[in-house]
CSV table of C-alpha atoms in Angstrom, one decimal:
chain,number,residue,atom,x,y,z
Q,1,MET,CA,15.1,5.6,-15.9
Q,2,ALA,CA,11.9,4.6,-16.8
Q,3,PRO,CA,11.1,2.0,-19.4
Q,4,PRO,CA,11.0,3.8,-23.2
Q,5,ARG,CA,7.5,2.8,-22.8
Q,6,LEU,CA,7.1,4.5,-19.5
Q,7,ALA,CA,8.8,7.5,-20.5
Q,8,ARG,CA,6.7,7.6,-23.4
Q,9,SER,CA,3.4,8.1,-21.8
Q,10,LEU,CA,4.8,9.5,-18.6
Q,11,ALA,CA,5.5,12.4,-21.0
Q,12,ALA,CA,2.6,12.8,-23.4
Q,13,ALA,CA,0.7,13.1,-20.0
Q,14,LEU,CA,2.6,15.8,-18.7
Q,15,GLY,CA,2.1,17.5,-22.1
Q,16,ALA,CA,-1.6,16.9,-21.5
Q,17,GLY,CA,-1.2,18.5,-18.3
Q,18,LEU,CA,-2.3,14.9,-16.6
Q,19,VAL,CA,0.6,14.7,-14.5
Q,20,GLY,CA,1.0,18.4,-13.7
Q,21,SER,CA,3.9,19.4,-11.4
Q,22,ALA,CA,4.3,15.7,-9.8
Q,23,LEU,CA,8.0,14.4,-9.7
Q,24,ALA,CA,8.3,10.9,-10.9
Q,25,ILE,CA,10.5,8.9,-9.0
Q,26,LEU,CA,10.0,5.6,-10.4
Q,27,PRO,CA,10.8,1.9,-8.3
Q,28,PRO,CA,13.6,-0.4,-9.7
Q,29,ARG,CA,11.6,-3.2,-12.3
Q,30,ALA,CA,11.0,-6.4,-10.6
Q,31,GLN,CA,14.1,-8.7,-11.0
Q,32,GLU,CA,11.5,-11.9,-11.2
Q,33,GLN,CA,11.5,-14.2,-13.9
Q,34,PRO,CA,7.9,-15.2,-15.8
Q,35,ALA,CA,6.8,-18.4,-15.1
Q,36,GLY,CA,4.5,-21.1,-17.0
Q,37,GLY,CA,6.3,-20.8,-19.9
Q,38,PRO,CA,6.4,-17.2,-22.7
Q,39,ARG,CA,4.2,-14.1,-21.8
Q,40,PRO,CA,2.1,-13.0,-24.8
Q,41,ALA,CA,3.1,-10.3,-26.5
Q,42,ASP,CA,0.7,-8.0,-24.7
Q,43,ALA,CA,1.7,-8.8,-21.3
Q,44,VAL,CA,5.2,-8.2,-22.3
Q,45,GLU,CA,4.0,-4.8,-23.5
Q,46,ALA,CA,2.2,-4.4,-20.0
Q,47,MET,CA,5.4,-4.7,-18.0
Q,48,ASP,CA,6.1,-1.4,-18.9
Q,49,VAL,CA,3.7,-0.4,-16.7
Q,50,ILE,CA,2.6,-2.5,-13.9
Q,51,THR,CA,5.6,-5.5,-12.7
Q,52,PRO,CA,3.9,-8.0,-10.3
Q,53,VAL,CA,4.9,-7.6,-6.8
Q,54,PRO,CA,7.5,-10.0,-5.9
Q,55,SER,CA,7.2,-12.8,-3.2
Q,56,SER,CA,9.7,-11.5,-1.1
Q,57,LEU,CA,12.2,-8.6,-0.2
Q,58,GLY,CA,14.6,-10.9,1.7
Q,59,ALA,CA,13.6,-10.0,5.4
Q,60,ASP,CA,15.7,-11.7,8.5
Q,61,PRO,CA,12.8,-14.1,9.5
Q,62,ASP,CA,14.1,-14.1,13.5
Q,63,ARG,CA,14.0,-10.4,13.3
Q,64,ALA,CA,10.7,-10.3,11.0
Q,65,ALA,CA,8.9,-12.8,13.9
Q,66,LEU,CA,9.7,-10.3,16.4
Q,67,GLY,CA,8.7,-7.6,14.5
Q,68,ARG,CA,4.8,-9.3,14.2
Q,69,MET,CA,5.3,-10.0,18.2
Q,70,LEU,CA,5.6,-6.5,18.9
Q,71,PHE,CA,3.1,-5.4,15.8
Q,72,THR,CA,0.1,-6.9,17.8
Q,73,ASP,CA,1.3,-5.9,21.5
Q,74,THR,CA,-0.8,-3.6,22.7
Q,75,ARG,CA,1.8,-2.9,25.8
Q,76,LEU,CA,3.3,-0.7,24.1
Q,77,SER,CA,0.8,2.0,23.5
Q,78,ARG,CA,0.5,4.9,25.8
Q,79,ARG,CA,-2.5,3.2,27.4
Q,80,GLY,CA,-1.8,-0.7,26.7
Q,81,ASP,CA,-5.2,-0.4,24.8
Q,82,ARG,CA,-4.1,-0.5,20.7
Q,83,ALA,CA,-1.1,-1.9,18.8
Q,84,CYS,CA,-0.3,-1.2,14.6
Q,85,ILE,CA,-2.8,-4.0,14.4
Q,86,THR,CA,-5.6,-2.2,15.5
Q,87,CYS,CA,-5.3,0.0,12.4
Q,88,HIS,CA,-3.3,-1.7,10.0
Q,89,ASP,CA,-5.6,-5.1,10.2
Q,90,ILE,CA,-3.4,-7.6,8.6
Q,91,ARG,CA,-6.7,-10.3,9.0
Q,92,SER,CA,-8.1,-8.4,6.4
Q,93,ASN,CA,-7.1,-5.6,4.0
Q,94,GLY,CA,-3.9,-4.4,6.1
Q,95,ALA,CA,-6.1,-1.3,7.0
Q,96,SER,CA,-9.7,-0.7,8.5
Q,97,ALA,CA,-13.5,-0.3,7.9
Q,98,VAL,CA,-13.2,3.0,9.1
Q,99,ALA,CA,-12.8,6.7,6.9
Q,100,ARG,CA,-10.7,7.6,9.6
Q,101,ASN,CA,-9.5,6.0,12.8
Q,102,LEU,CA,-9.1,7.2,16.3
Q,103,THR,CA,-5.9,9.1,17.8
Q,104,THR,CA,-5.4,7.9,21.7
Q,105,ASP,CA,-8.0,10.9,22.6
Q,106,GLY,CA,-10.8,9.3,20.8
Q,107,THR,CA,-10.7,12.1,18.2
Q,108,PRO,CA,-10.4,11.0,14.8
Q,109,VAL,CA,-7.3,11.2,12.9
Q,110,PRO,CA,-6.9,13.4,10.1
Q,111,ARG,CA,-6.4,10.9,7.6
Q,112,ASN,CA,-7.9,7.4,6.2
Q,113,THR,CA,-5.7,5.3,7.0
Q,114,PRO,CA,-3.8,3.3,4.6
Q,115,THR,CA,-3.4,-0.3,4.1
Q,116,ALA,CA,0.1,-1.4,5.2
Q,117,PHE,CA,0.5,-4.2,3.1
Q,118,ASN,CA,3.4,-3.5,0.4
Q,119,ALA,CA,4.0,0.0,2.2
Q,120,ALA,CA,7.7,-1.2,1.3
Q,121,LEU,CA,7.2,-1.0,-2.4
Q,122,SER,CA,6.0,2.8,-1.7
Q,123,PHE,CA,9.2,4.8,-2.5
Q,124,ARG,CA,7.8,7.1,0.2
Q,125,LEU,CA,4.8,6.8,2.9
Q,126,GLY,CA,2.1,8.7,4.0
Q,127,TRP,CA,-0.7,10.5,1.9
Q,128,ALA,CA,1.2,13.9,2.0
Q,129,GLY,CA,4.6,11.9,1.3
Q,130,ASP,CA,6.1,13.6,4.0
Q,131,ILE,CA,7.6,10.0,5.6
Q,132,PRO,CA,11.0,9.1,3.6
Q,133,SER,CA,11.0,5.4,4.8
Q,134,LEU,CA,9.6,2.6,6.8
Q,135,HIS,CA,12.2,3.5,10.0
Q,136,GLU,CA,10.6,7.3,10.0
Q,137,GLN,CA,7.2,5.3,9.7
Q,138,ALA,CA,7.8,3.0,12.7
Q,139,GLU,CA,9.4,5.7,14.9
Q,140,LEU,CA,6.0,7.8,14.4
Q,141,ALA,CA,3.8,5.1,14.8
Q,142,LEU,CA,5.0,4.0,18.3
Q,143,THR,CA,5.3,7.5,19.5
Q,144,ARG,CA,3.2,9.7,17.8
Q,145,PRO,CA,-0.5,10.6,20.2
Q,146,GLU,CA,-2.5,10.2,17.3
Q,147,PHE,CA,-0.8,7.1,17.2
Q,148,LEU,CA,0.3,4.6,19.8
Q,149,GLY,CA,1.9,6.9,21.8
Q,150,GLY,CA,4.1,5.4,23.8
Q,151,SER,CA,7.4,6.3,24.6
Q,152,TRP,CA,11.1,5.2,24.4
Q,153,PRO,CA,11.7,3.9,28.2
Q,154,ARG,CA,8.9,2.6,28.5
Q,155,ILE,CA,8.7,0.3,25.3
Q,156,LEU,CA,12.1,-0.7,25.8
Q,157,ASP,CA,11.3,-1.1,29.1
Q,158,THR,CA,8.3,-3.3,28.3
Q,159,VAL,CA,10.6,-5.7,25.4
Q,160,ARG,CA,13.8,-5.7,27.9
Q,161,GLY,CA,11.5,-7.0,31.0
Q,162,ASP,CA,9.1,-9.8,28.6
Q,163,PRO,CA,10.6,-13.5,29.3
Q,164,VAL,CA,10.0,-14.1,25.8
Q,165,LEU,CA,10.7,-11.2,23.7
Q,166,ALA,CA,14.1,-10.1,25.7
Q,167,PRO,CA,16.1,-13.5,24.5
Q,168,LEU,CA,14.6,-13.6,21.1
Q,169,PHE,CA,16.1,-9.8,20.4
Q,170,GLN,CA,19.1,-10.8,22.0
Q,171,ALA,CA,19.5,-14.1,19.6
Q,172,ALA,CA,18.3,-12.1,16.8
Q,173,TYR,CA,20.8,-9.1,17.2
Q,174,GLY,CA,23.1,-10.0,19.6
Q,175,ARG,CA,22.0,-7.4,21.7
Q,176,ALA,CA,19.4,-6.3,24.3
Q,177,ALA,CA,16.0,-4.8,22.8
Q,178,ASP,CA,17.1,-1.0,22.1
Q,179,GLN,CA,15.7,2.2,20.2
Q,180,GLU,CA,16.9,0.5,16.9
Q,181,SER,CA,16.7,-3.0,17.2
Q,182,VAL,CA,12.7,-2.5,18.0
Q,183,ILE,CA,12.4,0.0,14.6
Q,184,ASP,CA,14.2,-2.9,12.4
Q,185,ALA,CA,12.6,-5.7,14.0
Q,186,ILE,CA,8.7,-3.8,13.5
Q,187,ASN,CA,10.7,-3.4,9.5
Q,188,SER,CA,11.6,-6.8,9.2
Q,189,PHE,CA,7.8,-7.7,9.5
Q,190,GLU,CA,6.5,-5.0,7.2
Q,191,ARG,CA,9.2,-5.9,4.8
Q,192,THR,CA,6.9,-9.4,4.7
Q,193,LEU,CA,3.2,-7.9,4.1
Q,194,LEU,CA,3.7,-8.6,0.4
Q,195,THR,CA,0.9,-9.5,-1.2
Q,196,PRO,CA,2.2,-11.6,-4.5
Q,197,ASP,CA,-0.5,-14.0,-6.9
Q,198,SER,CA,-2.8,-10.9,-7.7
Q,199,ARG,CA,-4.8,-12.5,-11.3
Q,200,PHE,CA,-3.5,-9.6,-13.2
Q,201,ASP,CA,0.1,-10.7,-12.0
Q,202,ARG,CA,-0.4,-14.3,-13.0
Q,203,TRP,CA,-1.2,-12.9,-16.6
Q,204,LEU,CA,1.6,-10.8,-16.7
Q,205,ARG,CA,4.0,-13.7,-16.0
Q,206,GLY,CA,2.2,-15.5,-18.7
Q,207,ASP,CA,-1.4,-17.2,-17.2
Q,208,VAL,CA,-3.5,-16.3,-20.6
Q,209,HIS,CA,-6.1,-17.2,-18.6
Q,210,ALA,CA,-5.9,-15.1,-15.0
Q,211,ILE,CA,-8.3,-12.5,-16.2
Q,212,THR,CA,-11.1,-12.0,-18.3
Q,213,GLU,CA,-11.5,-10.7,-21.7
Q,214,ALA,CA,-13.7,-8.1,-19.9
Q,215,GLU,CA,-11.0,-7.6,-17.7
Q,216,ARG,CA,-8.6,-7.1,-20.1
Q,217,ALA,CA,-10.8,-4.3,-21.5
Q,218,GLY,CA,-10.8,-2.7,-18.3
Q,219,TYR,CA,-6.5,-2.2,-18.4
Q,220,ASP,CA,-7.0,-1.2,-21.8
Q,221,LEU,CA,-9.1,1.3,-20.8
Q,222,PHE,CA,-7.3,2.3,-17.3
Q,223,ARG,CA,-4.1,3.1,-19.9
Q,224,GLY,CA,-6.0,4.5,-22.4
Q,225,ILE,CA,-7.3,7.5,-20.9
Q,226,GLY,CA,-4.3,7.8,-18.7
Q,227,CYS,CA,-5.2,6.6,-15.4
Q,228,ALA,CA,-1.5,4.6,-15.8
Q,229,ALA,CA,0.5,7.8,-16.1
Q,230,CYS,CA,0.0,8.0,-12.5
Q,231,HIS,CA,-0.8,4.5,-11.4
Q,232,GLN,CA,2.2,2.4,-12.6
Q,233,GLY,CA,5.2,0.4,-11.4
Q,234,VAL,CA,5.3,-2.5,-8.6
Q,235,ASN,CA,2.4,-0.6,-6.8
Q,236,VAL,CA,0.4,0.3,-9.0
Q,237,GLY,CA,0.8,3.7,-7.8
Q,238,GLY,CA,2.7,4.8,-4.7
Q,239,ASN,CA,5.7,6.4,-6.4
Q,240,LEU,CA,5.4,9.8,-7.0
Q,241,PHE,CA,3.3,13.2,-6.1
Q,242,GLU,CA,0.0,14.5,-8.2
Q,243,LYS,CA,-2.1,17.6,-7.3
Q,244,VAL,CA,-4.9,17.3,-6.3
Q,245,GLY,CA,-7.8,18.0,-9.0
Q,246,ILE,CA,-7.1,19.0,-12.0
Q,247,PHE,CA,-9.0,19.5,-14.0
Q,248,VAL,CA,-12.2,19.6,-11.7
Q,249,ALA,CA,-11.8,20.8,-8.0
Q,250,ILE,CA,-12.9,18.0,-5.7
Q,251,PRO,CA,-15.8,18.7,-3.6
Q,252,ASN,CA,-14.3,20.0,0.1
Q,253,LYS,CA,-10.9,18.9,-0.4
Q,254,ALA,CA,-8.3,21.2,-0.8
Q,255,ALA,CA,-5.7,21.6,-4.1
Q,256,GLU,CA,-3.1,20.1,-2.7
Q,257,VAL,CA,0.0,17.2,-3.5
Q,258,LEU,CA,-0.4,14.2,-2.3
Q,259,ARG,CA,1.3,10.9,-2.9
Q,260,VAL,CA,-0.3,9.4,-5.6
Q,261,PRO,CA,-1.9,5.9,-3.9
Q,262,SER,CA,-0.9,2.3,-4.6
Q,263,LEU,CA,-4.0,0.6,-6.2
Q,264,ARG,CA,-3.0,-3.1,-5.0
Q,265,ASN,CA,-5.6,-4.5,-3.6
Q,266,VAL,CA,-7.6,-1.2,-3.7
Q,267,ALA,CA,-11.4,-3.8,-4.4
Q,268,VAL,CA,-10.6,-4.5,-0.7
Q,269,THR,CA,-9.9,-1.3,1.2
Q,270,ALA,CA,-12.8,0.9,0.9
Q,271,PRO,CA,-13.7,3.9,2.2
Q,272,TYR,CA,-11.4,5.3,-0.1
Q,273,PHE,CA,-9.6,9.3,-0.7
Q,274,ASP,CA,-7.4,10.4,1.7
Q,275,ASP,CA,-10.4,11.6,4.2
Q,276,GLY,CA,-12.1,8.4,3.4
Q,277,GLY,CA,-14.9,10.2,2.2
Q,278,VAL,CA,-15.9,8.0,-0.8
Q,279,ALA,CA,-17.7,4.8,-0.2
Q,280,THR,CA,-17.0,2.4,-3.1
Q,281,LEU,CA,-14.8,1.8,-6.0
Q,282,PRO,CA,-16.7,3.1,-8.8
Q,283,GLU,CA,-17.4,6.3,-6.8
Q,284,ALA,CA,-14.2,6.8,-6.7
Q,285,VAL,CA,-12.8,6.0,-10.3
Q,286,ARG,CA,-15.7,8.3,-11.7
Q,287,LEU,CA,-14.4,11.2,-9.4
Q,288,MET,CA,-11.0,10.6,-10.2
Q,289,ALA,CA,-11.4,10.2,-14.2
Q,290,ARG,CA,-13.6,13.5,-13.8
Q,291,ALA,CA,-10.9,15.5,-11.3
Q,292,GLN,CA,-7.8,14.1,-12.8
Q,293,LEU,CA,-8.1,13.7,-16.3
Q,294,GLY,CA,-11.0,15.8,-17.6
Q,295,ARG,CA,-13.1,12.7,-18.5
Q,296,GLU,CA,-17.0,12.1,-17.7
Q,297,LEU,CA,-17.4,7.4,-18.1
Q,298,THR,CA,-20.1,6.3,-18.5
Q,299,PRO,CA,-21.8,3.0,-16.7
Q,300,SER,CA,-19.9,0.7,-18.6
Q,301,GLN,CA,-16.6,1.9,-19.0
Q,302,THR,CA,-16.2,2.8,-15.2
Q,303,ALA,CA,-17.4,-1.0,-14.6
Q,304,ALA,CA,-15.0,-1.9,-16.7
Q,305,ILE,CA,-11.7,0.0,-15.2
Q,306,VAL,CA,-13.4,-1.2,-11.7
Q,307,ALA,CA,-13.5,-5.1,-13.1
Q,308,PHE,CA,-9.4,-4.8,-14.2
Q,309,LEU,CA,-8.8,-3.4,-10.4
Q,310,GLY,CA,-10.2,-6.5,-9.2
Q,311,THR,CA,-7.6,-9.0,-10.4
Q,312,LEU,CA,-5.0,-6.4,-8.3
Q,313,THR,CA,-6.0,-8.4,-5.3
Q,314,GLY,CA,-2.9,-10.3,-3.8
Q,315,SER,CA,-2.8,-12.9,-0.9
Q,316,TYR,CA,-1.0,-12.4,2.1
Q,317,ALA,CA,-0.6,-16.0,3.9
Q,318,GLY,CA,-2.1,-18.1,1.2
Q,319,ARG,CA,-5.6,-16.2,1.5
Q,320,PRO,CA,-6.7,-13.3,-0.9
Q,321,LEU,CA,-7.1,-10.4,0.6
Q,322,THR,CA,-10.7,-9.3,1.9
Q,323,ALA,CA,-12.9,-6.4,3.3
Q,324,PRO,CA,-12.6,-5.7,7.0
Q,325,ASN,CA,-15.2,-8.2,8.4
Q,326,ALA,CA,-16.3,-10.0,5.1
Q,327,PRO,CA,-16.9,-13.7,5.1
Q,328,GLY,CA,-13.6,-15.5,5.4
Q,329,ALA,CA,-11.5,-12.5,7.3
Q,330,ALA,CA,-10.3,-15.0,9.7
Q,331,PRO,CA,-7.5,-13.9,11.6
Q,332,GLN,CA,-4.5,-15.1,10.6
Q,333,PRO,CA,-2.2,-17.9,12.0
């Protein structure tokens, strides 16, 4: 059941037409205890809307290590020229800098590539929310022509014939690599792709100095105008469906129902929207306010919300996420 304050927010949003016919499926609240002393009263209130990213989902370390190797292994693809990391660059933002990546045949994929970071925290995957779980997502990524385009016979021959991978699979699973264990290894690694320790999460846990007054004002505005009716929970989104263009149609976009995207790390995951058609975060914020909330934001309001969204950037392997090709986007160890 949703927390009382969140339930009231959603009910109010439904009554105002902000959520339309969305199906709200909310994740469990984070179970972590606060660190650094008692939370401010306003942070306790905020916890009804956004919860911190956990530091772990309990993935088996040996299986996750295997999954990391597979995530970067181009031999699993049809032409041996791409891997999961080709489009989901975990050295920077978990996605890529282009509006749409290319298929194995060199044509653009239908939608912008979402970040792999925190995907394990979303209730469904893909822009349309048509992928039920990480298991199905890995299967599609490995075999569909628009992604890696691999085949299971070749994938298994590659893994079983590798002098490093084969014994590691035997040790981790007690059997030779098979389709289920390959998928499970990749999923185990994906469950480690979490970005805790954003400044906003530190504030939620009680660090009153983690965000500025301006960023706090942006968060108040984010809640006050209705953004938090859809962008809430541990992933600040990713847990319900929403119609695109409730108040105003978005140019060149159909009025379809999509999964509400997560706003975690949104400041470093441009370009935006399912077609990658919006280049900057201020432009995305203005367009969403107009289309989904029926509001025209002033420049100062837009800047305030963008400032808040910047506090949602977390860290992976001890390093804050960065935009692709940005300074500091060095390969992870």
